[in-house]
PDB file of C-alpha atoms in Angstrom:
ATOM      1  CA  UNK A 979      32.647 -37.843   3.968  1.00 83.00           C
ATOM      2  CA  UNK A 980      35.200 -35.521   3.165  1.00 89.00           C
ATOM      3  CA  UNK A 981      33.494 -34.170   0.268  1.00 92.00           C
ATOM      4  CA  UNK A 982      30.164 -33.663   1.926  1.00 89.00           C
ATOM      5  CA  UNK A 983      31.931 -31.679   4.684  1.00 91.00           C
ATOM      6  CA  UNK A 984      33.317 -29.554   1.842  1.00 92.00           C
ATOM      7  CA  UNK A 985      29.654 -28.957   0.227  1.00 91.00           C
ATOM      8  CA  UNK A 986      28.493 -28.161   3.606  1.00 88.00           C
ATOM      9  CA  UNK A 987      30.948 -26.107   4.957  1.00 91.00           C
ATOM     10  CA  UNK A 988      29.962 -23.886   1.271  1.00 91.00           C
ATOM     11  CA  UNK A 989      26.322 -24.260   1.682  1.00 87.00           C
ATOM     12  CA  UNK A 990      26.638 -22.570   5.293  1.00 88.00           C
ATOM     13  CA  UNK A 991      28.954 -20.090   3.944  1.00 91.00           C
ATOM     14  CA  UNK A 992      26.843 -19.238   1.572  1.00 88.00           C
ATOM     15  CA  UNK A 993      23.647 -18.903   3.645  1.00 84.00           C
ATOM     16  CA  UNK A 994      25.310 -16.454   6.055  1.00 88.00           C
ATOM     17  CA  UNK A 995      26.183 -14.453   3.650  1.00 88.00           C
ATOM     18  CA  UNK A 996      22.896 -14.011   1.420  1.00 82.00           C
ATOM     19  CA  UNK A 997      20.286 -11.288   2.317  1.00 79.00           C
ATOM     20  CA  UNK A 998      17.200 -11.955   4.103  1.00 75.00           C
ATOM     21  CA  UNK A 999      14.266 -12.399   1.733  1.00 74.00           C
ATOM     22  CA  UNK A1000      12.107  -9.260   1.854  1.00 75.00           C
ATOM     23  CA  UNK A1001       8.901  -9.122   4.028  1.00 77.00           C
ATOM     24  CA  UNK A1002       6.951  -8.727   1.647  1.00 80.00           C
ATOM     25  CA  UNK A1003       7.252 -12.416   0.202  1.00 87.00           C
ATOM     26  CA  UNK A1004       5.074 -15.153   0.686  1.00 95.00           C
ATOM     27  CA  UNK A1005       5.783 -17.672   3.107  1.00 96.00           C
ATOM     28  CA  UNK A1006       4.818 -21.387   1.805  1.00 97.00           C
ATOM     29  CA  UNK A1007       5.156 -25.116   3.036  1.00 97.00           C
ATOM     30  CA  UNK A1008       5.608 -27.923   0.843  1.00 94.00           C
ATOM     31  CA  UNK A1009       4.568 -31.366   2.089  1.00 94.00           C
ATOM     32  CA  UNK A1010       4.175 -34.571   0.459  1.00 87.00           C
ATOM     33  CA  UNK A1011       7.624 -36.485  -1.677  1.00 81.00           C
ATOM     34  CA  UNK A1012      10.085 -34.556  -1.979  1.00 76.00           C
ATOM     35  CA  UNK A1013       9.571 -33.144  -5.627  1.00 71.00           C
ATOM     36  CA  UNK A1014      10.947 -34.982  -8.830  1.00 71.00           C
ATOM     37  CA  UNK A1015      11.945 -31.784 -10.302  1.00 70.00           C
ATOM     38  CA  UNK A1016      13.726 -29.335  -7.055  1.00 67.00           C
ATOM     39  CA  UNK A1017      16.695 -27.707  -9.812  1.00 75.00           C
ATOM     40  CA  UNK A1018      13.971 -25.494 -11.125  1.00 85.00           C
ATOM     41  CA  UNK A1019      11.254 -25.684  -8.363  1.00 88.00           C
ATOM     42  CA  UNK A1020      12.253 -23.144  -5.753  1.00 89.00           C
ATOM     43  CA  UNK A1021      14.281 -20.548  -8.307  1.00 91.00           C
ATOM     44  CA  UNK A1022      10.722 -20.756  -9.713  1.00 94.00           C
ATOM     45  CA  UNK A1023       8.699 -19.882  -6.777  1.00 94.00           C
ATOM     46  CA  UNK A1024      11.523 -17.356  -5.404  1.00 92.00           C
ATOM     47  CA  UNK A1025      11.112 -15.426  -9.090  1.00 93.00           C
ATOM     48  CA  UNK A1026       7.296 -15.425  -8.389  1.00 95.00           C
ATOM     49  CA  UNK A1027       7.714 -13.287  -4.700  1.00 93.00           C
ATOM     50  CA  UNK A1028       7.491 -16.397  -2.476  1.00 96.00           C
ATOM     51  CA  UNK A1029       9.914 -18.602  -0.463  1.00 94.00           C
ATOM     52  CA  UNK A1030       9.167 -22.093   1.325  1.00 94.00           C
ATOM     53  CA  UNK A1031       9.624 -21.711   5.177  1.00 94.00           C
ATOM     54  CA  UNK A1032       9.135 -25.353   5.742  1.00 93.00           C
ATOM     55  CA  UNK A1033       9.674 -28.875   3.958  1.00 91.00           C
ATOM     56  CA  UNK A1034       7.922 -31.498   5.875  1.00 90.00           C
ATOM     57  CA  UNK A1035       9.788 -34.494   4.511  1.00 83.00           C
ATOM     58  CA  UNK A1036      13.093 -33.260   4.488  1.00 81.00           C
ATOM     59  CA  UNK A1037      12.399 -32.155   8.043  1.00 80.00           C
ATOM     60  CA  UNK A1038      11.701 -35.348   8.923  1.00 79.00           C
ATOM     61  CA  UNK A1039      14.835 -36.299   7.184  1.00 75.00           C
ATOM     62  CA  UNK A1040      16.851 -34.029   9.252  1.00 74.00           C
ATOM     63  CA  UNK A1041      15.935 -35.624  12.457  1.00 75.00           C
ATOM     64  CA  UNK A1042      14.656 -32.942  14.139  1.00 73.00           C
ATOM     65  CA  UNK A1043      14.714 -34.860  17.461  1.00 77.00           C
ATOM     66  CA  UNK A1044      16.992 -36.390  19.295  1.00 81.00           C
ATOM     67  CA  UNK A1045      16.189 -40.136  20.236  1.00 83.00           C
ATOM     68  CA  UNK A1046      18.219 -42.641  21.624  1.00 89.00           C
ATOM     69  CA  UNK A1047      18.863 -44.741  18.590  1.00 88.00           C
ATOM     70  CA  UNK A1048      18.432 -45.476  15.065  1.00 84.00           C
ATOM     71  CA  UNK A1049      15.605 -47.200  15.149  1.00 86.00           C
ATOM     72  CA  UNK A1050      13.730 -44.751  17.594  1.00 84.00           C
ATOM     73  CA  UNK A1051      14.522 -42.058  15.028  1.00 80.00           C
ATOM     74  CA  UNK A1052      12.767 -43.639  12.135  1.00 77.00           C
ATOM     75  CA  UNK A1053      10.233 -44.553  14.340  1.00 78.00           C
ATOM     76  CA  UNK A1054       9.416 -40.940  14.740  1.00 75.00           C
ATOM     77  CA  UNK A1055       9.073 -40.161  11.125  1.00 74.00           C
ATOM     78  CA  UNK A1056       5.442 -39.267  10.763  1.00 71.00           C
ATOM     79  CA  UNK A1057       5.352 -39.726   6.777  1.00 70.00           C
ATOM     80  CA  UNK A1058       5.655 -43.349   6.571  1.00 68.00           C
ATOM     81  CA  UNK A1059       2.936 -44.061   9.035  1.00 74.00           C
ATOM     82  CA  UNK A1060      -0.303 -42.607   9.775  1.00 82.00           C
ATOM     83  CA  UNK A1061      -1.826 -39.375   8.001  1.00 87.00           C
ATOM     84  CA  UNK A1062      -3.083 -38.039  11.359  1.00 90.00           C
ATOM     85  CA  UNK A1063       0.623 -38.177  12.826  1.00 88.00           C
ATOM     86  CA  UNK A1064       1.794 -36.142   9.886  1.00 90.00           C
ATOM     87  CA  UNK A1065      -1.372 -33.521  10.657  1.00 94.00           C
ATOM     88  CA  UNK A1066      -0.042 -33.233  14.104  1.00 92.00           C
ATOM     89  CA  UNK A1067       3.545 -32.674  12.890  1.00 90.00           C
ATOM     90  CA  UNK A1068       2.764 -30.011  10.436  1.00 94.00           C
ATOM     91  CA  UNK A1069       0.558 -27.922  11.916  1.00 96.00           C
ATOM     92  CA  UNK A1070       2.444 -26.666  14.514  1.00 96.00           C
ATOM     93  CA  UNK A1071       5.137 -26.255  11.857  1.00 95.00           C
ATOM     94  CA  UNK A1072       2.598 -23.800   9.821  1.00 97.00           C
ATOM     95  CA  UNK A1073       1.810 -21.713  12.624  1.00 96.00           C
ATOM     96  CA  UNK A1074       5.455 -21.380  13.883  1.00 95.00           C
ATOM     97  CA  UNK A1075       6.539 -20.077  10.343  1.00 94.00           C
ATOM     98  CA  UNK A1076       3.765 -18.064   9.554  1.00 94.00           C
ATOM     99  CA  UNK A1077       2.496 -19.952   6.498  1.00 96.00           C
ATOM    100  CA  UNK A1078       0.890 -18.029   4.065  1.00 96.00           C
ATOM    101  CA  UNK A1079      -0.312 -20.859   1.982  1.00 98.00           C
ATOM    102  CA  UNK A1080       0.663 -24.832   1.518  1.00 98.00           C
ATOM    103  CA  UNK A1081       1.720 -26.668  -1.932  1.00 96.00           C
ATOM    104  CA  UNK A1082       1.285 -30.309  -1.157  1.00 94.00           C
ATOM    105  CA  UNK A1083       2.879 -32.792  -3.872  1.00 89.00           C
ATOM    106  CA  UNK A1084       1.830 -36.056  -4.418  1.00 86.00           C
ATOM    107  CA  UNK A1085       3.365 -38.597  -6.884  1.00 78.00           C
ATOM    108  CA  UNK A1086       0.758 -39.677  -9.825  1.00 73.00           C
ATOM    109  CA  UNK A1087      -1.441 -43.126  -9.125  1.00 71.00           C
ATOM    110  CA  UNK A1088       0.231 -43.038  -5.573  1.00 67.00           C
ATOM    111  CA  UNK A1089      -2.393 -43.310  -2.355  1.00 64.00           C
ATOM    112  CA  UNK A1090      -0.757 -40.785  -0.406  1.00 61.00           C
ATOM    113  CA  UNK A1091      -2.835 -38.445  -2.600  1.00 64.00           C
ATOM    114  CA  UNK A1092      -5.988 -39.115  -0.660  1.00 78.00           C
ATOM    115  CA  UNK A1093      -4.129 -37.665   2.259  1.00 84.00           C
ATOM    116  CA  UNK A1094      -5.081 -34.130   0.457  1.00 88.00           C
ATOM    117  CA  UNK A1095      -8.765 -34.286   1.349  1.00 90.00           C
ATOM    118  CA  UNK A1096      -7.761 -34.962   4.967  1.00 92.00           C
ATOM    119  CA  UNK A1097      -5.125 -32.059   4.317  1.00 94.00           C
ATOM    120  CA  UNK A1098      -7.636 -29.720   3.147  1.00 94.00           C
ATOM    121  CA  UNK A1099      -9.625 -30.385   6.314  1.00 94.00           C
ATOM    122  CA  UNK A1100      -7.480 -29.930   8.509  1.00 95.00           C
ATOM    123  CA  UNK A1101      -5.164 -27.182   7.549  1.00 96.00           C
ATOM    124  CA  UNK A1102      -6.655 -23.779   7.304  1.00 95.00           C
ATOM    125  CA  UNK A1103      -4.478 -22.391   4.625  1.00 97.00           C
ATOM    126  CA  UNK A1104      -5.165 -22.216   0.667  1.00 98.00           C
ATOM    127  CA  UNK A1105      -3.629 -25.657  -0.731  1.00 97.00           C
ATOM    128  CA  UNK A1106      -2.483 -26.404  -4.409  1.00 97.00           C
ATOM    129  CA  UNK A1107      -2.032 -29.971  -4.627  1.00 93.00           C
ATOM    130  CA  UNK A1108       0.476 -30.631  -7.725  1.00 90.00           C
ATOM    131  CA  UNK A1109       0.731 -34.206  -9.179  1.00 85.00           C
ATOM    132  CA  UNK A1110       4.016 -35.403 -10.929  1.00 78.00           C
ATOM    133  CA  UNK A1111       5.433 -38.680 -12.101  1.00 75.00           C
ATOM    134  CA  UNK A1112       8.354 -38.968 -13.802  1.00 71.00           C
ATOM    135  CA  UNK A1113       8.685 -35.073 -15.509  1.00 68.00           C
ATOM    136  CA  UNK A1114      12.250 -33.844 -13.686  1.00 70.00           C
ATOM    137  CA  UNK A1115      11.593 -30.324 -15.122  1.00 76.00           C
ATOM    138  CA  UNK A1116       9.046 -28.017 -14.101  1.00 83.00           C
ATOM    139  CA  UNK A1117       7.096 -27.878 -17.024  1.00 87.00           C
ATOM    140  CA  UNK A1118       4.953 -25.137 -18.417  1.00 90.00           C
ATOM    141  CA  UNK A1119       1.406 -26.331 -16.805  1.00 90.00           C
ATOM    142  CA  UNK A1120       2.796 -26.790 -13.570  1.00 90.00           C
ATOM    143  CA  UNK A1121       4.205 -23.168 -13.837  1.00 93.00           C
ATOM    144  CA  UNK A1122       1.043 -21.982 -15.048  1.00 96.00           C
ATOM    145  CA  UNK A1123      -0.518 -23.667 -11.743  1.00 96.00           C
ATOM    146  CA  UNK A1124       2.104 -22.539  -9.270  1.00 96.00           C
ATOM    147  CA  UNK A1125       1.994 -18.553 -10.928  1.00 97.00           C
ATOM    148  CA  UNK A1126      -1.657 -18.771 -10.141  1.00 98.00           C
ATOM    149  CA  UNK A1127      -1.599 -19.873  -6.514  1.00 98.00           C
ATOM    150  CA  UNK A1128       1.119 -17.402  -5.619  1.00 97.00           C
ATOM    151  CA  UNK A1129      -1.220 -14.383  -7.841  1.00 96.00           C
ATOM    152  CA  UNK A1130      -4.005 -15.962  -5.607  1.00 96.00           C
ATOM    153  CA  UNK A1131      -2.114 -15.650  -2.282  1.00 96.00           C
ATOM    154  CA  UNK A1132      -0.882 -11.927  -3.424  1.00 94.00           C
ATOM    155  CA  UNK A1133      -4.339 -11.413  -4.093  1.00 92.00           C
ATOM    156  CA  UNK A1134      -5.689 -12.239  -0.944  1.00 87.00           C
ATOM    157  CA  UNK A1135      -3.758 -10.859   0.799  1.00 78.00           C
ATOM    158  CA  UNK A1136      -3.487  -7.513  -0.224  1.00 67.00           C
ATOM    159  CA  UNK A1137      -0.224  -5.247   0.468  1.00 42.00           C
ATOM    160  CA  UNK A1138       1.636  -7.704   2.648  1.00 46.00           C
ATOM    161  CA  UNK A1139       1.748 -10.255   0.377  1.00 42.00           C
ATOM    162  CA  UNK A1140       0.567 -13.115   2.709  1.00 43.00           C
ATOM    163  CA  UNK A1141      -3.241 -14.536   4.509  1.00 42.00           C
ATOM    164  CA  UNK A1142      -4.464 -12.196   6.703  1.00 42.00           C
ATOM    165  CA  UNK A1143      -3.154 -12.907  10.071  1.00 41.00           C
ATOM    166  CA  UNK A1144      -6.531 -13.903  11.325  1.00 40.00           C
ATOM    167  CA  UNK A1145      -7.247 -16.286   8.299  1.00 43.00           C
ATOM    168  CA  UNK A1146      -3.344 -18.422   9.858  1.00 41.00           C
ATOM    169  CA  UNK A1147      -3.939 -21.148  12.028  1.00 40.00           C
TER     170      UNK A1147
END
């Protein structure tokens, strides 16, 4: 435990000290597993003038709220259990951080990717659903998709970089 307070204590450190992201960068949310390949994923999005505000998953994993126990905190994960909990969970979560657009990732031959129809009914963003299995890197067609969405959302968008504030839900 030691050595996890360490890493912490640096991690905090270090996000004190970094400078905001500029305004002008798109805000994202990722949903679905977290991703097989996270070394390069985020560097890759932050080089391409867009951050993610929000992580479903590893929100989840953070127990966001309290409960009493254990047992009532994994209770209250959503992703585990029904795909209309999760809806209910994430989209206050996309209008709270101003989500510009949503990258959901599902893992290959797994049936959490018919969630994305559902997904793409419900949430009123532009969604790029990636599919991985076992490839740890980011690799160049996955770039190629990922470059494209964010060029889409720029787009869009127009000087701000983001949806037009009507468009957000």
């Amino acid at each position: 435990y030691q050595e996890y307070e360490r890493r912490l204590e640096g991690l905090l450190s270090q996000a004190r000290s970094r400078k905001p992201y500029p305004d002008d960068h798109l805000r994202l949310a990722y949903i679905g597993v977290p991703p097989v390949f996270p070394g390069d994923f985020y560097p890759y999005i932050e080089r391409n003038g867009a951050r993610v505000v929000f992580n479903e998953i590893q929100r989840q994993f953070a127990m966001p709220v309290p409960s009493r126990s254990l047992a009532e905190q994994y209770c209250n994960y959503t992703y585990p259990y029904s795909i209309s909990g999760r809806v209910r969970d994430i989209l206050p979560q996309l209008r709270r951080r101003r989500v510009d657009g949503v990258i959901h990732y599902v893992q290959a031959f797994c049936h959490r990717g018919i969630g994305d129809i559902i997904f793409r009914d419900a949430i009123n963003l532009p969604i790029l659903t990636l599919e991985g299995n076992n490839d740890f890197m980011l690799n160049q067609h996955l770039r190629t998709r990922v470059e494209a969405f964010i060029d889409m959302l720029k787009r869009r968008s127009g000087a701000r970089g983001g949806v037009p504030a009507k468009s957000r839900t």
